[in-house]
């Protein structure tokens, strides 16, 4: 877009958030409000300046990006004053794009159009039509040309009836911006240097103010409290869901689907209600995710069935595998083709081989399990000795009986069998049966205790 500088105003406290965090660090879809705005600016601008104030060190730590020039606004004297702090860092022969750190849904395409108009006319303003414009600065036009912006507190009755309002977002040739900022003063109800006053300065100077009128009020909506934050979260999620469905994803109910990361998918995938996607998640073709699942940073291949109420994180799941219901797949797990992880099974940092079944109530941690292995109900790999983690290796075709404990480090050979209820502490050879149960004893005269 040529030589363009973004100026993001992010100095406010946001008292109505009732939070120890600055307003711009409140999160929408797992990213801060400021990160959303920064992402759009980064796509269009050569340099990005962020004006910080309240809890500035906290803001800088969170948004740690070398592309940002941080500019402190020590005194909070209005938006015009905030922008003026950045002017020494900006060349005259550039475009300044003024953004707000609490307006997270602004579109890149809208900003690109605004910059283009500023390159042509010198100054371009983004406005929006609201049914209820109370609280916003009104756009004053004459013969369809913008003449001024009047803030709510300064407006007369006729001006209060105007429903085209200022968003605060504008693009201005930097030389003009510097010139007009030097002319504004605090002679308004707020007693602040208001950035909007530069519009009247430009008109008085004979400068045409071009504009873009947004058709989407949520695109330009700022966030002032937790109610508005939740409202924009739902708008953001619904927009994503609509885009995914247009790309071919089947969502049973788009109002009960959340994606808080990067999500890609193949053909004919289906997602049921109350599914949460986080981080980077990819699905292959014909994969189905049942209700109430959380999936984070996972690569899931073709024809995989994720049954209800599963938690899946930082793992790889290959073709044809079945997970759940009520399974937990923890980081560094690799589940191979057509494996089954069943009811109330937890797997951590393990490889589960092709066609292997871990069907019920088991814990598998720090293990390498071969192909066609059957793990019975209630089996535990005892991988932790109180200080260090140890590995369990199970060969192809092995069968581990229910309620067995495999005390690592340990190796179970190919086609070996472990009898139910065994605690195994030593290597089991290929094709060997091992068990550790004591001889069963029955007491003829034993009586069950009675309740006292």
Short mmCIF file of C-alpha atoms in Angstrom, two decimals:
data_model
loop_
_atom_site.label_atom_id
_atom_site.label_comp_id
_atom_site.label_asym_id
_atom_site.label_seq_id
_atom_site.Cartn_x
_atom_site.Cartn_y
_atom_site.Cartn_z
CA UNK A 1 0.00 0.00 0.00
CA UNK A 2 2.97 2.34 -0.48
CA UNK A 3 4.65 4.02 2.49
CA UNK A 4 2.00 3.49 5.18
CA UNK A 5 2.29 3.80 8.96
CA UNK A 6 -0.27 2.31 11.35
CA UNK A 7 -0.90 4.20 14.57
CA UNK A 8 -2.74 2.00 17.07
CA UNK A 9 -4.11 3.80 20.11
CA UNK A 10 -3.85 1.46 23.09
CA UNK A 11 -3.23 3.66 26.13
CA UNK A 12 -6.63 3.42 27.84
CA UNK A 13 -7.32 1.68 31.12
CA UNK A 14 -10.80 0.35 30.34
CA UNK A 15 -12.28 0.87 33.82
CA UNK A 16 -15.60 -0.72 32.87
CA UNK A 17 -13.82 -4.04 32.29
CA UNK A 18 -13.29 -4.27 36.08
CA UNK A 19 -10.02 -6.04 35.42
CA UNK A 20 -6.37 -5.75 36.43
CA UNK A 21 -5.49 -6.10 32.75
CA UNK A 22 -5.60 -3.13 30.35
CA UNK A 23 -8.57 -3.19 28.02
CA UNK A 24 -6.49 -4.02 24.94
CA UNK A 25 -5.25 -7.21 26.65
CA UNK A 26 -8.74 -8.64 27.09
CA UNK A 27 -9.09 -11.69 24.87
CA UNK A 28 -11.35 -12.53 21.96
CA UNK A 29 -10.94 -16.02 20.48
CA UNK A 30 -7.75 -16.62 22.52
CA UNK A 31 -6.02 -13.50 21.12
CA UNK A 32 -5.92 -10.10 22.77
CA UNK A 33 -7.93 -7.28 21.25
CA UNK A 34 -4.67 -5.55 20.38
CA UNK A 35 -3.32 -8.66 18.62
CA UNK A 36 -6.39 -8.73 16.37
CA UNK A 37 -5.84 -5.11 15.34
CA UNK A 38 -2.09 -5.56 14.99
CA UNK A 39 -2.61 -8.55 12.68
CA UNK A 40 -4.69 -6.47 10.26
CA UNK A 41 -2.27 -3.54 10.39
CA UNK A 42 0.72 -5.81 9.80
CA UNK A 43 -0.84 -7.08 6.56
CA UNK A 44 -1.10 -3.55 5.13
CA UNK A 45 1.47 -1.24 6.71
CA UNK A 46 5.21 -0.75 6.46
CA UNK A 47 5.59 0.37 10.07
CA UNK A 48 3.39 -0.04 13.14
CA UNK A 49 3.37 2.33 16.10
CA UNK A 50 1.46 1.48 19.28
CA UNK A 51 0.63 4.26 21.74
CA UNK A 52 0.62 2.78 25.24
CA UNK A 53 -0.15 4.14 28.68
CA UNK A 54 -1.93 2.25 31.46
CA UNK A 55 0.05 -0.87 32.47
CA UNK A 56 2.29 -0.28 29.45
CA UNK A 57 4.93 -2.81 30.50
CA UNK A 58 2.25 -5.52 30.70
CA UNK A 59 1.07 -4.61 27.19
CA UNK A 60 4.60 -4.70 25.76
CA UNK A 61 5.37 -8.07 27.37
CA UNK A 62 2.23 -9.61 25.92
CA UNK A 63 2.61 -8.20 22.40
CA UNK A 64 6.32 -8.88 22.01
CA UNK A 65 6.90 -8.11 18.33
CA UNK A 66 10.02 -6.45 16.88
CA UNK A 67 7.91 -4.75 14.20
CA UNK A 68 6.24 -2.47 16.78
CA UNK A 69 7.51 0.99 17.67
CA UNK A 70 6.20 1.61 21.19
CA UNK A 71 5.31 5.22 21.99
CA UNK A 72 4.27 6.21 25.50
CA UNK A 73 1.44 8.65 26.22
CA UNK A 74 2.33 9.76 29.73
CA UNK A 75 -0.70 12.03 30.21
CA UNK A 76 -4.11 11.00 28.90
CA UNK A 77 -5.07 14.22 27.09
CA UNK A 78 -7.24 12.82 24.32
CA UNK A 79 -6.95 10.98 21.01
CA UNK A 80 -5.41 13.95 19.21
CA UNK A 81 -2.72 14.17 21.87
CA UNK A 82 -2.09 10.41 21.59
CA UNK A 83 -1.58 10.57 17.81
CA UNK A 84 0.68 13.63 18.19
CA UNK A 85 3.10 11.56 20.31
CA UNK A 86 3.83 9.39 17.26
CA UNK A 87 4.34 12.17 14.69
CA UNK A 88 8.12 12.56 15.27
CA UNK A 89 8.50 8.93 14.10
CA UNK A 90 6.59 9.36 10.82
CA UNK A 91 7.80 10.74 7.48
CA UNK A 92 5.78 13.47 5.76
CA UNK A 93 5.50 11.55 2.49
CA UNK A 94 3.52 8.68 3.97
CA UNK A 95 -0.03 7.70 4.88
CA UNK A 96 -0.94 7.45 8.56
CA UNK A 97 -3.62 4.84 9.31
CA UNK A 98 -5.17 5.51 12.72
CA UNK A 99 -6.61 2.47 14.48
CA UNK A 100 -7.86 1.58 17.95
CA UNK A 101 -6.64 -1.32 20.03
CA UNK A 102 -10.15 -2.16 21.23
CA UNK A 103 -11.77 -2.54 17.76
CA UNK A 104 -10.88 -6.18 16.97
CA UNK A 105 -13.16 -7.06 14.04
CA UNK A 106 -12.02 -4.41 11.56
CA UNK A 107 -11.49 -5.99 8.13
CA UNK A 108 -8.28 -5.82 6.15
CA UNK A 109 -10.25 -5.07 2.96
CA UNK A 110 -11.96 -2.07 4.58
CA UNK A 111 -8.64 -0.64 5.72
CA UNK A 112 -7.11 -1.19 2.29
CA UNK A 113 -9.95 0.80 0.72
CA UNK A 114 -9.49 3.56 3.30
CA UNK A 115 -5.76 3.84 2.59
CA UNK A 116 -6.43 3.95 -1.15
CA UNK A 117 -8.90 6.82 -0.72
CA UNK A 118 -6.44 8.75 1.44
CA UNK A 119 -3.77 8.37 -1.20
CA UNK A 120 -6.15 10.02 -3.65
CA UNK A 121 -7.78 12.75 -1.55
CA UNK A 122 -5.42 13.28 1.37
CA UNK A 123 -7.81 12.29 4.13
CA UNK A 124 -10.36 9.46 4.39
CA UNK A 125 -12.72 8.68 7.24
CA UNK A 126 -14.54 5.46 8.14
CA UNK A 127 -18.12 5.94 9.35
CA UNK A 128 -21.05 3.66 10.11
CA UNK A 129 -24.85 4.00 10.18
CA UNK A 130 -26.39 3.09 13.54
CA UNK A 131 -30.05 2.78 14.49
CA UNK A 132 -29.11 3.99 17.98
CA UNK A 133 -26.22 6.46 17.61
CA UNK A 134 -26.27 7.72 21.21
CA UNK A 135 -22.79 8.26 22.57
CA UNK A 136 -21.02 8.53 19.22
CA UNK A 137 -19.67 11.53 17.34
CA UNK A 138 -22.04 12.52 14.52
CA UNK A 139 -20.87 13.03 10.93
CA UNK A 140 -21.97 16.47 9.72
CA UNK A 141 -22.44 16.66 5.93
CA UNK A 142 -23.38 19.42 3.54
CA UNK A 143 -24.21 18.53 -0.06
CA UNK A 144 -23.06 15.01 0.87
CA UNK A 145 -19.58 16.28 1.74
CA UNK A 146 -18.25 15.80 5.28
CA UNK A 147 -17.91 19.13 7.07
CA UNK A 148 -17.17 18.13 10.66
CA UNK A 149 -17.58 15.56 13.43
CA UNK A 150 -19.53 16.67 16.49
CA UNK A 151 -19.20 14.69 19.69
CA UNK A 152 -22.33 13.65 21.60
CA UNK A 153 -21.68 16.11 24.43
CA UNK A 154 -21.19 19.01 22.01
CA UNK A 155 -24.10 18.22 19.66
CA UNK A 156 -27.33 20.23 19.41
CA UNK A 157 -30.76 18.58 19.07
CA UNK A 158 -30.71 18.53 15.26
CA UNK A 159 -27.25 16.96 15.21
CA UNK A 160 -28.28 14.34 17.76
CA UNK A 161 -30.81 13.01 15.21
CA UNK A 162 -28.04 12.14 12.74
CA UNK A 163 -27.39 8.38 12.60
CA UNK A 164 -24.12 8.40 10.64
CA UNK A 165 -21.39 8.28 13.24
CA UNK A 166 -17.64 8.43 13.42
CA UNK A 167 -15.68 5.22 14.03
CA UNK A 168 -12.46 7.10 14.79
CA UNK A 169 -10.64 5.07 12.14
CA UNK A 170 -9.09 7.22 9.42
CA UNK A 171 -6.22 7.41 6.95
CA UNK A 172 -4.45 10.74 6.39
CA UNK A 173 -1.44 11.95 4.48
CA UNK A 174 1.08 12.37 7.27
CA UNK A 175 2.13 15.89 6.27
CA UNK A 176 -1.52 17.02 6.50
CA UNK A 177 -2.02 15.16 9.77
CA UNK A 178 0.92 16.95 11.38
CA UNK A 179 -0.39 20.28 10.12
CA UNK A 180 -3.91 19.82 11.46
CA UNK A 181 -2.83 18.33 14.80
CA UNK A 182 -0.97 21.58 15.48
CA UNK A 183 -4.24 23.51 15.09
CA UNK A 184 -6.57 21.61 17.44
CA UNK A 185 -7.20 22.69 21.04
CA UNK A 186 -9.14 21.67 24.15
CA UNK A 187 -12.14 23.98 23.68
CA UNK A 188 -14.72 21.22 23.95
CA UNK A 189 -16.86 19.70 26.69
CA UNK A 190 -14.29 16.95 27.34
CA UNK A 191 -11.42 19.44 27.65
CA UNK A 192 -9.25 17.15 25.49
CA UNK A 193 -7.34 17.28 22.23
CA UNK A 194 -9.84 15.38 20.06
CA UNK A 195 -8.55 13.79 16.89
CA UNK A 196 -11.93 14.35 15.27
CA UNK A 197 -11.31 18.12 15.30
CA UNK A 198 -8.83 17.72 12.45
CA UNK A 199 -11.80 17.14 10.12
CA UNK A 200 -13.07 20.68 10.66
CA UNK A 201 -9.50 21.95 10.18
CA UNK A 202 -9.25 20.10 6.87
CA UNK A 203 -12.58 21.47 5.64
CA UNK A 204 -11.58 25.03 6.61
CA UNK A 205 -8.41 24.47 4.63
CA UNK A 206 -10.44 23.52 1.54
CA UNK A 207 -9.45 19.87 1.83
CA UNK A 208 -12.01 17.31 0.66
CA UNK A 209 -12.68 14.61 3.24
CA UNK A 210 -13.51 11.33 1.52
CA UNK A 211 -15.23 8.53 3.37
CA UNK A 212 -16.18 4.88 3.49
CA UNK A 213 -19.46 3.97 5.16
CA UNK A 214 -19.30 0.54 6.77
CA UNK A 215 -22.35 -1.67 6.39
CA UNK A 216 -21.42 -3.79 9.40
CA UNK A 217 -21.66 -2.16 12.81
CA UNK A 218 -19.79 -5.01 14.49
CA UNK A 219 -16.78 -4.52 12.22
CA UNK A 220 -16.18 -1.09 13.75
CA UNK A 221 -17.49 -1.77 17.26
CA UNK A 222 -15.23 -0.99 20.18
CA UNK A 223 -15.18 -3.03 23.38
CA UNK A 224 -15.85 -1.19 26.63
CA UNK A 225 -17.06 -3.93 28.98
CA UNK A 226 -17.35 -7.69 29.32
CA UNK A 227 -20.86 -7.68 27.86
CA UNK A 228 -19.65 -6.12 24.61
CA UNK A 229 -16.64 -8.45 24.61
CA UNK A 230 -18.91 -11.50 24.78
CA UNK A 231 -21.15 -10.07 22.05
CA UNK A 232 -18.20 -9.61 19.68
CA UNK A 233 -16.90 -13.09 20.51
CA UNK A 234 -20.15 -14.56 19.24
CA UNK A 235 -20.07 -12.40 16.12
CA UNK A 236 -16.47 -13.48 15.46
CA UNK A 237 -17.31 -17.16 15.92
CA UNK A 238 -20.41 -16.98 13.76
CA UNK A 239 -18.42 -15.30 10.97
CA UNK A 240 -15.82 -18.08 11.14
CA UNK A 241 -18.47 -20.79 11.15
CA UNK A 242 -20.13 -19.27 8.08
CA UNK A 243 -16.80 -19.17 6.25
CA UNK A 244 -16.03 -22.80 7.15
CA UNK A 245 -19.44 -24.00 5.97
CA UNK A 246 -18.98 -22.12 2.69
CA UNK A 247 -15.73 -24.06 2.29
CA UNK A 248 -17.58 -27.37 2.75
CA UNK A 249 -17.51 -28.13 6.48
CA UNK A 250 -20.75 -29.59 7.91
CA UNK A 251 -21.65 -28.01 11.24
CA UNK A 252 -24.71 -29.37 13.03
CA UNK A 253 -25.26 -26.01 14.73
CA UNK A 254 -22.90 -23.11 13.86
CA UNK A 255 -24.04 -21.27 16.99
CA UNK A 256 -22.52 -24.02 19.13
CA UNK A 257 -19.08 -24.23 17.53
CA UNK A 258 -15.97 -22.27 18.53
CA UNK A 259 -12.63 -22.02 16.75
CA UNK A 260 -9.90 -20.20 18.66
CA UNK A 261 -7.01 -20.88 16.36
CA UNK A 262 -6.15 -22.02 12.83
CA UNK A 263 -8.41 -24.70 11.39
CA UNK A 264 -8.13 -26.54 8.06
CA UNK A 265 -10.15 -29.52 6.89
CA UNK A 266 -10.69 -31.84 3.94
CA UNK A 267 -13.87 -32.89 2.18
CA UNK A 268 -17.02 -34.17 3.85
CA UNK A 269 -16.01 -33.55 7.44
CA UNK A 270 -18.75 -33.20 10.03
CA UNK A 271 -18.72 -31.53 13.44
CA UNK A 272 -21.50 -31.85 15.98
CA UNK A 273 -22.45 -29.36 18.72
CA UNK A 274 -20.26 -27.85 21.46
CA UNK A 275 -16.92 -28.61 19.82
CA UNK A 276 -13.98 -26.30 20.63
CA UNK A 277 -11.00 -26.00 18.26
CA UNK A 278 -7.82 -24.39 19.66
CA UNK A 279 -4.34 -23.78 18.30
CA UNK A 280 -3.55 -25.36 14.92
CA UNK A 281 -5.89 -28.21 13.98
CA UNK A 282 -6.13 -30.06 10.66
CA UNK A 283 -8.64 -32.69 9.59
CA UNK A 284 -8.40 -35.00 6.59
CA UNK A 285 -11.38 -36.18 4.54
CA UNK A 286 -14.53 -37.80 5.95
CA UNK A 287 -13.63 -37.23 9.58
CA UNK A 288 -16.46 -36.91 12.10
CA UNK A 289 -16.30 -35.17 15.48
CA UNK A 290 -19.13 -35.89 17.92
CA UNK A 291 -20.50 -33.45 20.54
CA UNK A 292 -18.62 -31.88 23.45
CA UNK A 293 -15.03 -32.39 22.26
CA UNK A 294 -12.00 -30.14 22.78
CA UNK A 295 -9.28 -30.43 20.13
CA UNK A 296 -6.04 -28.46 20.36
CA UNK A 297 -2.96 -28.53 18.12
CA UNK A 298 -3.80 -31.85 16.51
CA UNK A 299 -3.28 -33.42 13.09
CA UNK A 300 -6.18 -35.77 12.43
CA UNK A 301 -6.24 -37.74 9.18
CA UNK A 302 -8.97 -39.30 7.03
CA UNK A 303 -12.04 -41.24 8.18
CA UNK A 304 -11.29 -40.72 11.86
CA UNK A 305 -14.19 -40.93 14.35
CA UNK A 306 -13.92 -38.75 17.44
CA UNK A 307 -16.75 -39.89 19.72
CA UNK A 308 -18.42 -37.64 22.36
CA UNK A 309 -16.67 -35.88 25.24
CA UNK A 310 -13.03 -36.31 24.20
CA UNK A 311 -10.08 -34.01 24.99
CA UNK A 312 -7.35 -34.19 22.35
CA UNK A 313 -4.13 -32.15 22.45
CA UNK A 314 -0.79 -31.95 20.59
CA UNK A 315 -1.03 -35.30 18.84
CA UNK A 316 -1.24 -37.11 15.51
CA UNK A 317 -4.14 -39.42 14.71
CA UNK A 318 -3.89 -41.47 11.52
CA UNK A 319 -6.51 -42.80 9.07
CA UNK A 320 -9.46 -44.79 10.33
CA UNK A 321 -8.73 -44.46 14.03
CA UNK A 322 -11.54 -44.27 16.59
CA UNK A 323 -11.25 -42.15 19.73
CA UNK A 324 -13.63 -42.16 22.69
CA UNK A 325 -16.13 -41.61 24.05
CA UNK A 326 -14.66 -39.86 27.12
CA UNK A 327 -11.04 -40.34 26.02
CA UNK A 328 -8.13 -38.02 26.72
CA UNK A 329 -5.25 -37.88 24.26
CA UNK A 330 -2.37 -35.91 25.75
CA UNK A 331 0.67 -34.28 24.06
CA UNK A 332 3.24 -36.22 22.00
CA UNK A 333 0.89 -39.09 21.27
CA UNK A 334 0.82 -40.77 17.86
CA UNK A 335 -2.15 -43.00 17.16
CA UNK A 336 -1.69 -45.08 14.02
CA UNK A 337 -4.15 -46.35 11.44
CA UNK A 338 -7.32 -48.09 12.60
CA UNK A 339 -6.29 -48.03 16.24
CA UNK A 340 -9.02 -47.71 18.85
CA UNK A 341 -8.84 -45.64 22.02
CA UNK A 342 -12.01 -46.28 23.96
CA UNK A 343 -14.07 -45.24 26.98
CA UNK A 344 -12.23 -43.38 29.75
CA UNK A 345 -8.78 -44.12 28.33
CA UNK A 346 -5.92 -41.66 28.80
CA UNK A 347 -2.86 -41.76 26.52
CA UNK A 348 0.22 -39.60 27.05
CA UNK A 349 3.48 -39.36 25.05
CA UNK A 350 2.94 -42.74 23.43
CA UNK A 351 2.73 -44.46 20.07
CA UNK A 352 -0.26 -46.73 19.57
CA UNK A 353 0.30 -49.14 16.68
CA UNK A 354 -1.92 -50.04 13.75
CA UNK A 355 -5.10 -51.95 14.67
CA UNK A 356 -4.23 -51.84 18.35
CA UNK A 357 -7.11 -51.52 20.82
CA UNK A 358 -7.10 -49.80 24.19
CA UNK A 359 -10.80 -50.05 24.78
CA UNK A 360 -11.67 -49.18 28.36
CA UNK A 361 -10.54 -47.50 31.58
CA UNK A 362 -6.78 -47.60 30.95
CA UNK A 363 -3.78 -45.29 31.29
CA UNK A 364 -0.97 -45.53 28.75
CA UNK A 365 1.97 -43.19 29.30
CA UNK A 366 5.51 -43.09 27.85
CA UNK A 367 4.85 -46.23 25.84
CA UNK A 368 5.56 -47.69 22.42
CA UNK A 369 2.86 -50.19 21.55
CA UNK A 370 3.09 -52.31 18.40
CA UNK A 371 0.46 -53.50 15.92
CA UNK A 372 -2.59 -55.66 16.72
CA UNK A 373 -2.12 -55.38 20.46
CA UNK A 374 -5.07 -55.70 22.81
CA UNK A 375 -4.96 -53.77 26.07
CA UNK A 376 -7.61 -54.97 28.52
CA UNK A 377 -9.73 -52.85 30.84
CA UNK A 378 -8.01 -51.12 33.72
CA UNK A 379 -4.43 -51.60 32.48
CA UNK A 380 -1.87 -49.07 33.72
CA UNK A 381 1.65 -48.39 32.51
CA UNK A 382 3.39 -47.38 35.72
CA UNK A 383 5.74 -44.88 34.10
CA UNK A 384 6.71 -42.70 37.07
CA UNK A 385 8.95 -43.80 39.93
CA UNK A 386 8.45 -40.62 41.93
CA UNK A 387 11.37 -38.84 40.28
CA UNK A 388 11.79 -39.97 36.67
CA UNK A 389 9.59 -41.20 33.84
CA UNK A 390 10.31 -44.60 32.24
CA UNK A 391 9.22 -46.30 29.04
CA UNK A 392 7.07 -49.33 28.36
CA UNK A 393 7.52 -51.24 25.07
CA UNK A 394 4.90 -53.75 23.94
CA UNK A 395 5.53 -55.90 20.87
CA UNK A 396 3.13 -56.69 18.01
CA UNK A 397 0.26 -59.03 18.78
CA UNK A 398 0.62 -58.91 22.55
CA UNK A 399 -2.41 -59.23 24.83
CA UNK A 400 -2.48 -57.46 28.18
CA UNK A 401 -5.11 -58.81 30.58
CA UNK A 402 -7.48 -56.57 32.47
CA UNK A 403 -6.40 -54.80 35.66
CA UNK A 404 -2.69 -55.34 35.03
CA UNK A 405 0.12 -52.97 35.96
CA UNK A 406 3.23 -52.77 33.79
CA UNK A 407 5.99 -51.26 35.93
CA UNK A 408 8.39 -49.37 33.65
CA UNK A 409 11.02 -49.59 32.38
CA UNK A 410 9.76 -52.81 30.91
CA UNK A 411 9.46 -54.67 27.60
CA UNK A 412 6.66 -57.06 26.65
CA UNK A 413 7.58 -59.31 23.70
CA UNK A 414 5.68 -60.05 20.50
CA UNK A 415 2.56 -62.18 20.91
CA UNK A 416 3.15 -62.30 24.66
CA UNK A 417 0.18 -62.64 27.01
CA UNK A 418 -0.19 -61.04 30.42
CA UNK A 419 -2.76 -62.69 32.66
CA UNK A 420 -5.46 -60.50 34.17
CA UNK A 421 -4.72 -58.85 37.51
CA UNK A 422 -0.92 -59.11 37.16
CA UNK A 423 1.80 -56.71 38.26
CA UNK A 424 4.64 -57.17 35.77
CA UNK A 425 8.10 -55.86 36.71
CA UNK A 426 10.42 -57.84 34.45
CA UNK A 427 10.83 -58.36 30.71
CA UNK A 428 8.38 -60.81 29.13
CA UNK A 429 9.73 -62.78 26.18
CA UNK A 430 8.00 -63.30 22.84
CA UNK A 431 5.05 -65.75 22.90
CA UNK A 432 5.28 -66.12 26.68
CA UNK A 433 2.43 -66.12 29.20
CA UNK A 434 3.20 -64.16 32.37
CA UNK A 435 1.07 -63.60 35.43
CA UNK A 436 1.65 -62.70 39.05
CA UNK A 437 -1.55 -63.70 40.82
CA UNK A 438 -1.25 -65.69 44.06
CA UNK A 439 -3.19 -68.92 44.55
CA UNK A 440 -6.88 -68.28 45.22
CA UNK A 441 -8.02 -69.06 48.73
CA UNK A 442 -11.60 -69.45 50.03
CA UNK A 443 -12.50 -69.27 53.76
CA UNK A 444 -15.54 -71.42 54.54
CA UNK A 445 -16.47 -69.85 57.89
CA UNK A 446 -15.86 -66.22 56.94
CA UNK A 447 -18.74 -63.86 57.67
CA UNK A 448 -19.32 -60.47 56.06
CA UNK A 449 -19.16 -57.64 58.62
CA UNK A 450 -22.48 -56.05 59.55
CA UNK A 451 -23.09 -52.36 59.82
CA UNK A 452 -22.94 -51.05 63.37
#
